[in-house]
Amino acid sequence: MKASIFNYSIIKPFSYVGLTSPIWDIHFDTLIQTWIMMALIVTVVSFALYAMRSPRAIMTRQAILLTIGFFVDLIEETCGVFREDIFYFSITIFIF
């Protein structure tokens, strides 16, 4: 049997203490995809911060501000009032 990148492997970190339910399993492919997404998010946020500080990136700054404004309006329409904790949570869920 050949090793493949698409092999499905499961890590069972709590099996030594008797927790053998599938809810405690860590799926290796999900773990790798999560780390890839986190790296992508950090890269995009770093680029956005650079663009917001750069005086030459006017179009990028406007696109970022329009995106943030869209989410602010969405929170206000849904909740009736803008709350920062809901804003940060919804942005995080949307980006991920």
Short mmCIF file of C-alpha atoms in Angstrom, two decimals:
data_model
loop_
_atom_site.label_atom_id
_atom_site.label_comp_id
_atom_site.label_asym_id
_atom_site.label_seq_id
_atom_site.Cartn_x
_atom_site.Cartn_y
_atom_site.Cartn_z
CA MET A 1 0.00 0.00 0.00
CA LYS A 2 1.48 3.31 -1.07
CA ALA A 3 1.52 6.33 1.18
CA SER A 4 -0.54 9.18 -0.17
CA ILE A 5 -1.14 12.76 0.83
CA PHE A 6 -4.87 11.98 0.96
CA ASN A 7 -4.60 9.19 3.52
CA TYR A 8 -6.96 9.80 6.39
CA SER A 9 -5.16 9.59 9.72
CA ILE A 10 -6.59 10.16 13.16
CA ILE A 11 -4.68 11.08 16.31
CA LYS A 12 -6.20 9.82 19.57
CA PRO A 13 -4.42 11.89 22.25
CA PHE A 14 -6.68 10.99 25.18
CA SER A 15 -6.95 7.25 24.62
CA TYR A 16 -4.38 6.54 27.34
CA VAL A 17 -6.78 7.89 29.98
CA GLY A 18 -9.77 5.96 28.63
CA LEU A 19 -11.41 8.63 26.47
CA THR A 20 -11.92 6.62 23.32
CA SER A 21 -15.06 8.30 22.01
CA PRO A 22 -14.73 9.72 18.46
CA ILE A 23 -15.40 13.21 19.84
CA TRP A 24 -11.85 13.26 21.25
CA ASP A 25 -10.19 12.32 17.94
CA ILE A 26 -8.00 14.82 16.13
CA HIS A 27 -8.12 14.43 12.37
CA PHE A 28 -4.71 15.15 10.88
CA ASP A 29 -6.03 16.55 7.59
CA THR A 30 -8.31 18.99 9.42
CA LEU A 31 -5.40 20.09 11.58
CA ILE A 32 -3.21 20.78 8.54
CA GLN A 33 -5.98 22.65 6.71
CA THR A 34 -6.65 24.78 9.79
CA TRP A 35 -2.98 25.78 10.04
CA ILE A 36 -2.91 26.61 6.33
CA MET A 37 -5.99 28.83 6.72
CA MET A 38 -4.49 30.56 9.77
CA ALA A 39 -1.30 31.29 7.80
CA LEU A 40 -3.39 32.66 4.94
CA ILE A 41 -5.41 34.86 7.31
CA VAL A 42 -2.24 36.22 8.95
CA THR A 43 -0.82 37.01 5.51
CA VAL A 44 -3.99 38.82 4.37
CA VAL A 45 -4.25 40.78 7.64
CA SER A 46 -0.56 41.75 7.42
CA PHE A 47 -1.10 42.98 3.86
CA ALA A 48 -4.21 44.90 4.94
CA LEU A 49 -2.34 46.57 7.81
CA TYR A 50 0.48 47.52 5.45
CA ALA A 51 -2.02 48.91 2.94
CA MET A 52 -3.80 50.93 5.62
CA ARG A 53 -0.50 52.54 6.69
CA SER A 54 0.84 53.17 3.20
CA PRO A 55 -0.11 56.57 1.78
CA ARG A 56 0.09 55.24 -1.82
CA ALA A 57 -2.42 52.37 -1.49
CA ILE A 58 -5.59 54.44 -1.69
CA MET A 59 -7.68 51.89 -3.62
CA THR A 60 -6.75 49.06 -1.27
CA ARG A 61 -7.52 51.22 1.75
CA GLN A 62 -10.93 52.10 0.30
CA ALA A 63 -11.69 48.44 -0.39
CA ILE A 64 -10.80 47.51 3.19
CA LEU A 65 -12.92 50.33 4.61
CA LEU A 66 -15.87 49.34 2.40
CA THR A 67 -15.60 45.74 3.60
CA ILE A 68 -15.50 46.84 7.24
CA GLY A 69 -18.42 49.20 6.61
CA PHE A 70 -20.41 46.34 5.11
CA PHE A 71 -19.96 44.25 8.25
CA VAL A 72 -20.77 47.20 10.52
CA ASP A 73 -24.03 47.78 8.62
CA LEU A 74 -24.81 44.07 8.72
CA ILE A 75 -24.37 43.97 12.51
CA GLU A 76 -26.51 47.10 12.96
CA GLU A 77 -29.30 45.69 10.79
CA THR A 78 -29.25 42.31 12.47
CA CYS A 79 -28.82 43.31 16.13
CA GLY A 80 -30.30 46.81 16.05
CA VAL A 81 -27.15 48.26 17.58
CA PHE A 82 -23.46 47.95 16.80
CA ARG A 83 -21.44 45.94 19.32
CA GLU A 84 -17.73 45.36 18.94
CA ASP A 85 -17.75 41.84 20.39
CA ILE A 86 -20.35 40.68 17.85
CA PHE A 87 -18.45 42.48 15.10
CA TYR A 88 -15.16 40.74 15.87
CA PHE A 89 -16.86 37.37 16.20
CA SER A 90 -18.75 37.68 12.90
CA ILE A 91 -15.64 38.88 11.02
CA THR A 92 -13.66 35.94 12.41
CA ILE A 93 -16.30 33.39 11.41
CA PHE A 94 -16.70 34.93 7.95
CA ILE A 95 -12.97 35.02 7.23
CA PHE A 96 -12.35 31.50 8.48
#
